[in-house]
Amino acid sequence: MKQKKLLYAGKAKTVYRTDTKGKLIVEFRDDITAFDGGKKDVLKNKGSYNAEVSAFFFGYLAENGVKTHFVKMLDPRHMVVHELSMIPLEVIVRNIAAGSIVRNYPFKEGSKLNPPVIVIDYKDDSRHDPMLNDDLIVALGLCTPAELKKIKKIALEVNRLLVKLLAAQGITLVDFKIEFGRKGKTICLGDEISMDSMRLWDKKTGESLDKDVYRFNKGDVMATYNTVAARIVHAKKRP
Ligand code: ATP
Ligand code: TYD
């Protein structure tokens, strides 16, 4: 497969057309950003760790009946995916209160959210990704009520599967963000699921194993990504 015209360069990934209709190549770059782009760095090999973990999760989710855009890896940082018509929503699932939900609402950091809480933000950097509700999503024409119901159902199923997989490796899935798109009429999981888009806490020590290490200068980001990627991907024991 040949990489063709650049389609989109985002904050951490670049998307290219290919010589195959309906297939794209996503390049996972080493750029890392936080706080709405306010903090930026390039961390060697970050892209390949995120690509590896994303590919592993997409494979695991597909085995468990979740439709994803993942096709295959070309090399450690280039992923072939089905082209989706992306829905501009950041769908966040939270099992434990942390991050913006603690800053914006009277939740105590670390408190359990049972059942999990879904928060949906509008993916629009110029508006700083404001939080939406169901009526706003439909009024803005971002998706239909039936699609929204499906998206929430898939998001909870992804959460259930990832909580189980990570728990077997001694990792608590605190929260994560996923994105969806349409392939024809089918809603598919797109983008990535990686240390950049999840909060992971070590079950024993409570240590952060994700982008919070970068956000809050908690330690060596690449050493953390390396260890957690190995812990997730090379895990022999799958639930
Ligand atoms: P953010 O960092 O806020 O998620 P971004 O646009 O800067 O935004 P990147 O991850 O750098 O994010 O860019 C990747 C882009 O590719 C995103 O806009 C994402 O929605 C889009 N994308 C992901 N998967 C697909 C797909 N299968 N088909 C088409 N576009 C996709
Ligand atoms: P959240 O607590 O809302 O954001 P922050 O603490 O960065 O202000 O984030 C919840 C989870 O979703 C966290 O694991 C990071 C992920 N996320 C993204 O990957 N991209 C985003 O644009 C947002 C809003 C969240």
PDB file of C-alpha atoms and ligand atoms in Angstrom:
ATOM      1  CA  MET A   1       0.000   0.000   0.000  1.00  0.00           C
ATOM      2  CA  LYS A   2       1.324   3.461  -0.936  1.00  0.00           C
ATOM      3  CA  GLN A   3       1.005   6.622   1.124  1.00  0.00           C
ATOM      4  CA  LYS A   4      -0.532   9.438  -0.940  1.00  0.00           C
ATOM      5  CA  LYS A   5      -1.762  13.002  -0.303  1.00  0.00           C
ATOM      6  CA  LEU A   6      -1.781  14.452   3.211  1.00  0.00           C
ATOM      7  CA  LEU A   7      -5.382  14.674   4.383  1.00  0.00           C
ATOM      8  CA  TYR A   8      -5.046  16.164   7.859  1.00  0.00           C
ATOM      9  CA  ALA A   9      -2.276  17.030  10.303  1.00  0.00           C
ATOM     10  CA  GLY A  10      -3.573  17.140  13.873  1.00  0.00           C
ATOM     11  CA  LYS A  11      -1.773  17.753  17.159  1.00  0.00           C
ATOM     12  CA  ALA A  12      -0.334  14.254  17.481  1.00  0.00           C
ATOM     13  CA  LYS A  13      -1.189  12.345  14.323  1.00  0.00           C
ATOM     14  CA  THR A  14      -1.067  12.894  10.553  1.00  0.00           C
ATOM     15  CA  VAL A  15      -3.597  11.272   8.254  1.00  0.00           C
ATOM     16  CA  TYR A  16      -2.789  10.376   4.627  1.00  0.00           C
ATOM     17  CA  ARG A  17      -4.789   9.059   1.703  1.00  0.00           C
ATOM     18  CA  THR A  18      -3.528   5.820   0.136  1.00  0.00           C
ATOM     19  CA  ASP A  19      -3.658   4.189  -3.266  1.00  0.00           C
ATOM     20  CA  THR A  20      -6.541   2.045  -1.948  1.00  0.00           C
ATOM     21  CA  LYS A  21     -10.019   3.583  -1.932  1.00  0.00           C
ATOM     22  CA  GLY A  22     -11.536   3.849   1.539  1.00  0.00           C
ATOM     23  CA  LYS A  23      -8.250   3.193   3.370  1.00  0.00           C
ATOM     24  CA  LEU A  24      -6.117   5.804   5.127  1.00  0.00           C
ATOM     25  CA  ILE A  25      -2.733   5.732   6.823  1.00  0.00           C
ATOM     26  CA  VAL A  26      -2.543   7.318  10.271  1.00  0.00           C
ATOM     27  CA  GLU A  27       0.949   8.308  11.362  1.00  0.00           C
ATOM     28  CA  PHE A  28       1.427   8.474  15.135  1.00  0.00           C
ATOM     29  CA  ARG A  29       3.934  11.299  15.614  1.00  0.00           C
ATOM     30  CA  ASP A  30       6.151  11.954  18.642  1.00  0.00           C
ATOM     31  CA  ASP A  31       4.424  15.295  19.376  1.00  0.00           C
ATOM     32  CA  ILE A  32       2.716  15.539  22.735  1.00  0.00           C
ATOM     33  CA  THR A  33       0.491  18.418  23.845  1.00  0.00           C
ATOM     34  CA  ALA A  34      -1.581  19.234  26.909  1.00  0.00           C
ATOM     35  CA  PHE A  35      -3.738  22.057  28.287  1.00  0.00           C
ATOM     36  CA  ASP A  36      -5.378  22.917  24.954  1.00  0.00           C
ATOM     37  CA  GLY A  37      -1.991  22.993  23.221  1.00  0.00           C
ATOM     38  CA  GLY A  38      -0.496  25.245  25.936  1.00  0.00           C
ATOM     39  CA  LYS A  39       2.220  22.673  26.737  1.00  0.00           C
ATOM     40  CA  LYS A  40       4.008  21.046  23.771  1.00  0.00           C
ATOM     41  CA  ASP A  41       6.972  18.729  23.356  1.00  0.00           C
ATOM     42  CA  VAL A  42       8.441  16.070  21.112  1.00  0.00           C
ATOM     43  CA  LEU A  43       9.237  12.834  22.941  1.00  0.00           C
ATOM     44  CA  LYS A  44      11.215  10.257  20.995  1.00  0.00           C
ATOM     45  CA  ASN A  45       9.250   7.038  20.300  1.00  0.00           C
ATOM     46  CA  LYS A  46       6.029   8.286  21.930  1.00  0.00           C
ATOM     47  CA  GLY A  47       4.156   7.755  18.646  1.00  0.00           C
ATOM     48  CA  SER A  48       5.151   4.123  18.336  1.00  0.00           C
ATOM     49  CA  TYR A  49       4.122   3.302  21.925  1.00  0.00           C
ATOM     50  CA  ASN A  50       0.696   4.855  21.374  1.00  0.00           C
ATOM     51  CA  ALA A  51       0.302   3.131  18.002  1.00  0.00           C
ATOM     52  CA  GLU A  52       1.235  -0.237  19.508  1.00  0.00           C
ATOM     53  CA  VAL A  53      -1.217   0.081  22.389  1.00  0.00           C
ATOM     54  CA  SER A  54      -3.999   1.391  20.109  1.00  0.00           C
ATOM     55  CA  ALA A  55      -3.525  -1.471  17.661  1.00  0.00           C
ATOM     56  CA  PHE A  56      -3.620  -3.963  20.524  1.00  0.00           C
ATOM     57  CA  PHE A  57      -6.821  -2.470  21.988  1.00  0.00           C
ATOM     58  CA  PHE A  58      -8.526  -2.271  18.566  1.00  0.00           C
ATOM     59  CA  GLY A  59      -7.684  -5.937  17.964  1.00  0.00           C
ATOM     60  CA  TYR A  60      -9.007  -6.960  21.365  1.00  0.00           C
ATOM     61  CA  LEU A  61     -12.193  -4.909  20.932  1.00  0.00           C
ATOM     62  CA  ALA A  62     -12.799  -6.327  17.433  1.00  0.00           C
ATOM     63  CA  GLU A  63     -12.418  -9.872  18.821  1.00  0.00           C
ATOM     64  CA  ASN A  64     -15.159  -8.912  21.239  1.00  0.00           C
ATOM     65  CA  GLY A  65     -17.570  -7.610  18.604  1.00  0.00           C
ATOM     66  CA  VAL A  66     -16.787  -3.867  18.596  1.00  0.00           C
ATOM     67  CA  LYS A  67     -16.558  -2.367  15.094  1.00  0.00           C
ATOM     68  CA  THR A  68     -13.356  -0.336  14.709  1.00  0.00           C
ATOM     69  CA  HIS A  69     -11.498   1.412  11.872  1.00  0.00           C
ATOM     70  CA  PHE A  70      -8.311  -0.632  12.452  1.00  0.00           C
ATOM     71  CA  VAL A  71      -6.954  -2.634   9.514  1.00  0.00           C
ATOM     72  CA  LYS A  72      -3.248  -3.311  10.207  1.00  0.00           C
ATOM     73  CA  MET A  73       0.089  -1.786  11.172  1.00  0.00           C
ATOM     74  CA  LEU A  74       2.507  -0.983   8.324  1.00  0.00           C
ATOM     75  CA  ASP A  75       5.383  -0.331  10.717  1.00  0.00           C
ATOM     76  CA  PRO A  76       5.581   0.711  14.398  1.00  0.00           C
ATOM     77  CA  ARG A  77       4.057   4.162  13.812  1.00  0.00           C
ATOM     78  CA  HIS A  78       1.893   3.823  10.681  1.00  0.00           C
ATOM     79  CA  MET A  79      -1.576   2.333  11.002  1.00  0.00           C
ATOM     80  CA  VAL A  80      -3.870   1.493   8.094  1.00  0.00           C
ATOM     81  CA  VAL A  81      -7.495   2.309   8.898  1.00  0.00           C
ATOM     82  CA  HIS A  82     -10.847   2.405   7.154  1.00  0.00           C
ATOM     83  CA  GLU A  83     -11.705   5.964   6.235  1.00  0.00           C
ATOM     84  CA  LEU A  84     -14.550   7.203   8.419  1.00  0.00           C
ATOM     85  CA  SER A  85     -16.680  10.283   8.191  1.00  0.00           C
ATOM     86  CA  MET A  86     -15.741  11.477  11.671  1.00  0.00           C
ATOM     87  CA  ILE A  87     -18.377  12.734  14.097  1.00  0.00           C
ATOM     88  CA  PRO A  88     -16.844  15.715  15.964  1.00  0.00           C
ATOM     89  CA  LEU A  89     -17.492  14.382  19.459  1.00  0.00           C
ATOM     90  CA  GLU A  90     -15.000  13.529  22.213  1.00  0.00           C
ATOM     91  CA  VAL A  91     -16.789  10.723  24.039  1.00  0.00           C
ATOM     92  CA  ILE A  92     -15.333  10.404  27.537  1.00  0.00           C
ATOM     93  CA  VAL A  93     -16.159   7.525  29.869  1.00  0.00           C
ATOM     94  CA  ARG A  94     -15.286   7.922  33.545  1.00  0.00           C
ATOM     95  CA  ASN A  95     -15.067   5.200  36.211  1.00  0.00           C
ATOM     96  CA  ILE A  96     -13.279   7.326  38.796  1.00  0.00           C
ATOM     97  CA  ALA A  97     -13.402  11.085  39.306  1.00  0.00           C
ATOM     98  CA  ALA A  98     -10.227  12.817  38.075  1.00  0.00           C
ATOM     99  CA  GLY A  99      -9.228  15.694  35.811  1.00  0.00           C
ATOM    100  CA  SER A 100     -11.809  18.164  34.545  1.00  0.00           C
ATOM    101  CA  ILE A 101     -14.756  16.546  36.342  1.00  0.00           C
ATOM    102  CA  VAL A 102     -13.012  17.273  39.664  1.00  0.00           C
ATOM    103  CA  ARG A 103     -12.047  20.801  38.607  1.00  0.00           C
ATOM    104  CA  ASN A 104     -15.566  21.643  37.408  1.00  0.00           C
ATOM    105  CA  TYR A 105     -17.881  19.744  39.777  1.00  0.00           C
ATOM    106  CA  PRO A 106     -17.836  18.861  43.489  1.00  0.00           C
ATOM    107  CA  PHE A 107     -16.431  15.343  43.011  1.00  0.00           C
ATOM    108  CA  LYS A 108     -13.595  14.207  45.237  1.00  0.00           C
ATOM    109  CA  GLU A 109     -10.534  13.036  43.241  1.00  0.00           C
ATOM    110  CA  GLY A 110     -10.440   9.244  43.255  1.00  0.00           C
ATOM    111  CA  SER A 111     -14.111   8.708  44.117  1.00  0.00           C
ATOM    112  CA  LYS A 112     -15.830   5.850  42.252  1.00  0.00           C
ATOM    113  CA  LEU A 113     -18.424   6.656  39.603  1.00  0.00           C
ATOM    114  CA  ASN A 114     -20.716   3.666  39.480  1.00  0.00           C
ATOM    115  CA  PRO A 115     -22.406   3.437  37.011  1.00  0.00           C
ATOM    116  CA  PRO A 116     -19.718   4.992  34.799  1.00  0.00           C
ATOM    117  CA  VAL A 117     -20.357   8.577  33.692  1.00  0.00           C
ATOM    118  CA  ILE A 118     -20.302   9.502  29.997  1.00  0.00           C
ATOM    119  CA  VAL A 119     -19.352  13.080  29.162  1.00  0.00           C
ATOM    120  CA  ILE A 120     -19.424  14.276  25.561  1.00  0.00           C
ATOM    121  CA  ASP A 121     -17.457  17.317  24.380  1.00  0.00           C
ATOM    122  CA  TYR A 122     -17.728  19.107  21.042  1.00  0.00           C
ATOM    123  CA  LYS A 123     -14.462  18.525  19.144  1.00  0.00           C
ATOM    124  CA  ASP A 124     -13.794  22.120  18.155  1.00  0.00           C
ATOM    125  CA  ASP A 125     -10.441  23.570  19.226  1.00  0.00           C
ATOM    126  CA  SER A 126     -11.519  27.132  18.332  1.00  0.00           C
ATOM    127  CA  ARG A 127     -14.271  26.822  20.972  1.00  0.00           C
ATOM    128  CA  HIS A 128     -12.070  24.891  23.429  1.00  0.00           C
ATOM    129  CA  ASP A 129     -14.143  21.702  23.105  1.00  0.00           C
ATOM    130  CA  PRO A 130     -17.243  22.725  25.126  1.00  0.00           C
ATOM    131  CA  MET A 131     -19.295  20.045  26.859  1.00  0.00           C
ATOM    132  CA  LEU A 132     -22.498  19.054  25.036  1.00  0.00           C
ATOM    133  CA  ASN A 133     -25.732  17.426  26.069  1.00  0.00           C
ATOM    134  CA  ASP A 134     -28.019  15.138  24.056  1.00  0.00           C
ATOM    135  CA  ASP A 135     -30.293  17.976  22.901  1.00  0.00           C
ATOM    136  CA  LEU A 136     -27.340  20.120  21.771  1.00  0.00           C
ATOM    137  CA  ILE A 137     -25.779  17.193  19.885  1.00  0.00           C
ATOM    138  CA  VAL A 138     -28.996  16.596  17.961  1.00  0.00           C
ATOM    139  CA  ALA A 139     -29.794  20.336  17.512  1.00  0.00           C
ATOM    140  CA  LEU A 140     -26.298  20.887  16.069  1.00  0.00           C
ATOM    141  CA  GLY A 141     -26.970  18.013  13.656  1.00  0.00           C
ATOM    142  CA  LEU A 142     -23.830  16.159  14.806  1.00  0.00           C
ATOM    143  CA  CYS A 143     -25.685  12.848  14.857  1.00  0.00           C
ATOM    144  CA  THR A 144     -29.188  11.444  15.090  1.00  0.00           C
ATOM    145  CA  PRO A 145     -30.753  10.367  18.406  1.00  0.00           C
ATOM    146  CA  ALA A 146     -30.452   6.731  17.269  1.00  0.00           C
ATOM    147  CA  GLU A 147     -26.735   7.191  16.472  1.00  0.00           C
ATOM    148  CA  LEU A 148     -26.171   8.865  19.834  1.00  0.00           C
ATOM    149  CA  LYS A 149     -27.815   5.947  21.613  1.00  0.00           C
ATOM    150  CA  LYS A 150     -25.542   3.552  19.695  1.00  0.00           C
ATOM    151  CA  ILE A 151     -22.437   5.630  20.454  1.00  0.00           C
ATOM    152  CA  LYS A 152     -23.177   5.581  24.193  1.00  0.00           C
ATOM    153  CA  LYS A 153     -23.875   1.841  24.116  1.00  0.00           C
ATOM    154  CA  ILE A 154     -20.570   1.127  22.321  1.00  0.00           C
ATOM    155  CA  ALA A 155     -18.693   3.497  24.676  1.00  0.00           C
ATOM    156  CA  LEU A 156     -19.956   1.574  27.722  1.00  0.00           C
ATOM    157  CA  GLU A 157     -19.107  -1.758  26.103  1.00  0.00           C
ATOM    158  CA  VAL A 158     -15.579  -0.525  25.277  1.00  0.00           C
ATOM    159  CA  ASN A 159     -15.288   0.573  28.915  1.00  0.00           C
ATOM    160  CA  ARG A 160     -16.437  -2.812  30.214  1.00  0.00           C
ATOM    161  CA  LEU A 161     -13.947  -4.661  28.003  1.00  0.00           C
ATOM    162  CA  LEU A 162     -10.997  -2.360  28.730  1.00  0.00           C
ATOM    163  CA  VAL A 163     -11.637  -2.304  32.495  1.00  0.00           C
ATOM    164  CA  LYS A 164     -11.506  -6.111  32.463  1.00  0.00           C
ATOM    165  CA  LEU A 165      -8.369  -6.323  30.300  1.00  0.00           C
ATOM    166  CA  LEU A 166      -6.446  -3.691  32.268  1.00  0.00           C
ATOM    167  CA  ALA A 167      -7.533  -4.981  35.683  1.00  0.00           C
ATOM    168  CA  ALA A 168      -5.885  -8.308  34.797  1.00  0.00           C
ATOM    169  CA  GLN A 169      -2.611  -6.343  34.452  1.00  0.00           C
ATOM    170  CA  GLY A 170      -3.041  -4.529  37.762  1.00  0.00           C
ATOM    171  CA  ILE A 171      -4.158  -1.294  36.102  1.00  0.00           C
ATOM    172  CA  THR A 172      -7.239   0.763  36.968  1.00  0.00           C
ATOM    173  CA  LEU A 173      -8.955   2.437  34.004  1.00  0.00           C
ATOM    174  CA  VAL A 174      -9.900   5.808  35.489  1.00  0.00           C
ATOM    175  CA  ASP A 175     -11.251   7.420  32.304  1.00  0.00           C
ATOM    176  CA  PHE A 176     -10.668   7.593  28.564  1.00  0.00           C
ATOM    177  CA  LYS A 177     -11.736   9.434  25.419  1.00  0.00           C
ATOM    178  CA  ILE A 178     -12.818   7.824  22.163  1.00  0.00           C
ATOM    179  CA  GLU A 179     -14.035   9.134  18.817  1.00  0.00           C
ATOM    180  CA  PHE A 180     -16.522   7.666  16.386  1.00  0.00           C
ATOM    181  CA  GLY A 181     -17.219   7.970  12.685  1.00  0.00           C
ATOM    182  CA  ARG A 182     -19.517   6.569  10.037  1.00  0.00           C
ATOM    183  CA  LYS A 183     -18.566   3.943   7.465  1.00  0.00           C
ATOM    184  CA  GLY A 184     -21.665   4.053   5.302  1.00  0.00           C
ATOM    185  CA  LYS A 185     -24.415   3.878   7.876  1.00  0.00           C
ATOM    186  CA  THR A 186     -22.375   1.939  10.418  1.00  0.00           C
ATOM    187  CA  ILE A 187     -20.973   3.662  13.498  1.00  0.00           C
ATOM    188  CA  CYS A 188     -17.322   2.649  13.980  1.00  0.00           C
ATOM    189  CA  LEU A 189     -14.758   3.390  16.639  1.00  0.00           C
ATOM    190  CA  GLY A 190     -11.974   5.539  15.145  1.00  0.00           C
ATOM    191  CA  ASP A 191      -8.926   7.567  16.138  1.00  0.00           C
ATOM    192  CA  GLU A 192      -6.816   6.015  18.938  1.00  0.00           C
ATOM    193  CA  ILE A 193      -6.974   4.533  22.414  1.00  0.00           C
ATOM    194  CA  SER A 194      -3.629   5.095  24.033  1.00  0.00           C
ATOM    195  CA  MET A 195      -1.790   6.505  27.032  1.00  0.00           C
ATOM    196  CA  ASP A 196      -2.504   9.980  25.559  1.00  0.00           C
ATOM    197  CA  SER A 197      -6.262   9.450  25.699  1.00  0.00           C
ATOM    198  CA  MET A 198      -6.700   7.455  28.926  1.00  0.00           C
ATOM    199  CA  ARG A 199      -6.056   7.854  32.640  1.00  0.00           C
ATOM    200  CA  LEU A 200      -4.496   4.705  34.065  1.00  0.00           C
ATOM    201  CA  TRP A 201      -3.537   4.185  37.691  1.00  0.00           C
ATOM    202  CA  ASP A 202      -1.385   1.366  39.031  1.00  0.00           C
ATOM    203  CA  LYS A 203      -3.685  -0.687  41.274  1.00  0.00           C
ATOM    204  CA  LYS A 204      -0.991  -1.223  43.929  1.00  0.00           C
ATOM    205  CA  THR A 205       0.806   2.114  44.062  1.00  0.00           C
ATOM    206  CA  GLY A 206      -1.804   4.499  42.645  1.00  0.00           C
ATOM    207  CA  GLU A 207       0.897   5.891  40.318  1.00  0.00           C
ATOM    208  CA  SER A 208      -0.185   7.537  37.040  1.00  0.00           C
ATOM    209  CA  LEU A 209       0.705   5.465  33.970  1.00  0.00           C
ATOM    210  CA  ASP A 210      -0.488   7.911  31.287  1.00  0.00           C
ATOM    211  CA  LYS A 211      -0.293  11.470  29.939  1.00  0.00           C
ATOM    212  CA  ASP A 212      -0.817  12.899  33.457  1.00  0.00           C
ATOM    213  CA  VAL A 213       2.911  12.113  33.966  1.00  0.00           C
ATOM    214  CA  TYR A 214       3.543  14.680  31.191  1.00  0.00           C
ATOM    215  CA  ARG A 215       0.771  17.124  32.164  1.00  0.00           C
ATOM    216  CA  PHE A 216       1.934  17.423  35.767  1.00  0.00           C
ATOM    217  CA  ASN A 217       5.679  16.626  35.462  1.00  0.00           C
ATOM    218  CA  LYS A 218       5.228  13.502  37.578  1.00  0.00           C
ATOM    219  CA  GLY A 219       8.321  11.709  36.227  1.00  0.00           C
ATOM    220  CA  ASP A 220       9.917  10.261  33.111  1.00  0.00           C
ATOM    221  CA  VAL A 221       7.109  10.196  30.537  1.00  0.00           C
ATOM    222  CA  MET A 222       8.828   7.875  28.058  1.00  0.00           C
ATOM    223  CA  ALA A 223       9.916   5.409  30.735  1.00  0.00           C
ATOM    224  CA  THR A 224       6.276   5.275  31.891  1.00  0.00           C
ATOM    225  CA  TYR A 225       4.903   4.826  28.330  1.00  0.00           C
ATOM    226  CA  ASN A 226       7.488   2.117  27.619  1.00  0.00           C
ATOM    227  CA  THR A 227       6.621   0.167  30.785  1.00  0.00           C
ATOM    228  CA  VAL A 228       2.869   0.502  30.461  1.00  0.00           C
ATOM    229  CA  ALA A 229       2.877  -0.412  26.737  1.00  0.00           C
ATOM    230  CA  ALA A 230       4.821  -3.576  27.546  1.00  0.00           C
ATOM    231  CA  ARG A 231       2.493  -4.338  30.452  1.00  0.00           C
ATOM    232  CA  ILE A 232      -0.587  -3.992  28.242  1.00  0.00           C
ATOM    233  CA  VAL A 233       0.592  -5.415  24.926  1.00  0.00           C
ATOM    234  CA  HIS A 234       2.830  -8.228  26.073  1.00  0.00           C
ATOM    235  CA  ALA A 235       0.351  -9.359  28.662  1.00  0.00           C
ATOM    236  CA  LYS A 236       0.129 -13.129  28.301  1.00  0.00           C
ATOM    237  CA  LYS A 237      -3.015 -13.375  30.309  1.00  0.00           C
ATOM    238  CA  ARG A 238      -6.098 -12.028  28.576  1.00  0.00           C
ATOM    239  CA  PRO A 239      -9.347 -12.051  30.531  1.00  0.00           C
TER     240      PRO A 239
HETATM  241  P1  ATP B   1      -7.325  16.128  19.300  1.00  0.00           P
HETATM  242  O1  ATP B   1      -5.876  16.061  19.675  1.00  0.00           O
HETATM  243  O2  ATP B   1      -8.132  17.151  20.019  1.00  0.00           O
HETATM  244  O3  ATP B   1      -7.992  14.755  19.265  1.00  0.00           O
HETATM  245  P2  ATP B   1      -6.473  16.530  16.591  1.00  0.00           P
HETATM  246  O4  ATP B   1      -7.324  16.711  15.372  1.00  0.00           O
HETATM  247  O5  ATP B   1      -5.343  17.458  16.763  1.00  0.00           O
HETATM  248  O6  ATP B   1      -7.433  16.640  17.817  1.00  0.00           O
HETATM  249  P3  ATP B   1      -4.936  14.121  15.989  1.00  0.00           P
HETATM  250  O7  ATP B   1      -5.070  12.847  16.719  1.00  0.00           O
HETATM  251  O8  ATP B   1      -3.588  14.751  15.904  1.00  0.00           O
HETATM  252  O9  ATP B   1      -6.045  15.010  16.670  1.00  0.00           O
HETATM  253  O10 ATP B   1      -5.448  13.971  14.492  1.00  0.00           O
HETATM  254  C1  ATP B   1      -6.021  12.836  13.987  1.00  0.00           C
HETATM  255  C2  ATP B   1      -7.281  13.215  13.215  1.00  0.00           C
HETATM  256  O11 ATP B   1      -7.704  12.101  12.435  1.00  0.00           O
HETATM  257  C3  ATP B   1      -8.438  13.562  14.156  1.00  0.00           C
HETATM  258  O12 ATP B   1      -9.097  14.712  13.660  1.00  0.00           O
HETATM  259  C4  ATP B   1      -9.355  12.348  14.042  1.00  0.00           C
HETATM  260  O13 ATP B   1     -10.708  12.696  14.251  1.00  0.00           O
HETATM  261  C5  ATP B   1      -9.100  11.895  12.615  1.00  0.00           C
HETATM  262  N1  ATP B   1      -9.366  10.467  12.378  1.00  0.00           N
HETATM  263  C6  ATP B   1      -9.114   9.440  13.212  1.00  0.00           C
HETATM  264  N2  ATP B   1      -9.491   8.255  12.674  1.00  0.00           N
HETATM  265  C7  ATP B   1      -9.977   8.534  11.444  1.00  0.00           C
HETATM  266  C8  ATP B   1     -10.556   7.751  10.381  1.00  0.00           C
HETATM  267  N3  ATP B   1     -10.664   6.423  10.482  1.00  0.00           N
HETATM  268  N4  ATP B   1     -10.995   8.384   9.250  1.00  0.00           N
HETATM  269  C9  ATP B   1     -10.877   9.731   9.144  1.00  0.00           C
HETATM  270  N5  ATP B   1     -10.348  10.531  10.099  1.00  0.00           N
HETATM  271  C10 ATP B   1      -9.897   9.959  11.236  1.00  0.00           C
HETATM  272  P1  TYD B   2     -10.582  15.358  31.156  1.00  0.00           P
HETATM  273  O1  TYD B   2     -10.472  15.088  32.613  1.00  0.00           O
HETATM  274  O2  TYD B   2     -11.866  15.913  30.681  1.00  0.00           O
HETATM  275  O3  TYD B   2      -9.450  16.323  30.661  1.00  0.00           O
HETATM  276  P2  TYD B   2      -8.237  17.035  31.367  1.00  0.00           P
HETATM  277  O4  TYD B   2      -7.980  16.485  32.694  1.00  0.00           O
HETATM  278  O5  TYD B   2      -7.144  16.766  30.376  1.00  0.00           O
HETATM  279  O6  TYD B   2      -8.690  18.426  31.404  1.00  0.00           O
HETATM  280  O7  TYD B   2     -10.201  14.054  30.324  1.00  0.00           O
HETATM  281  C1  TYD B   2     -10.802  12.821  30.579  1.00  0.00           C
HETATM  282  C2  TYD B   2     -10.081  11.752  29.804  1.00  0.00           C
HETATM  283  O8  TYD B   2     -10.252  11.903  28.419  1.00  0.00           O
HETATM  284  C3  TYD B   2      -8.571  11.744  30.030  1.00  0.00           C
HETATM  285  O9  TYD B   2      -8.139  10.405  30.082  1.00  0.00           O
HETATM  286  C4  TYD B   2      -7.995  12.411  28.812  1.00  0.00           C
HETATM  287  C5  TYD B   2      -9.018  12.126  27.739  1.00  0.00           C
HETATM  288  N1  TYD B   2      -9.197  13.252  26.817  1.00  0.00           N
HETATM  289  C6  TYD B   2      -8.516  13.261  25.604  1.00  0.00           C
HETATM  290  O10 TYD B   2      -7.758  12.328  25.294  1.00  0.00           O
HETATM  291  N2  TYD B   2      -8.700  14.318  24.752  1.00  0.00           N
HETATM  292  C7  TYD B   2      -9.522  15.350  25.047  1.00  0.00           C
HETATM  293  O11 TYD B   2      -9.653  16.289  24.244  1.00  0.00           O
HETATM  294  C8  TYD B   2     -10.216  15.324  26.310  1.00  0.00           C
HETATM  295  C9  TYD B   2     -11.151  16.436  26.709  1.00  0.00           C
HETATM  296  C10 TYD B   2     -10.026  14.257  27.150  1.00  0.00           C
END
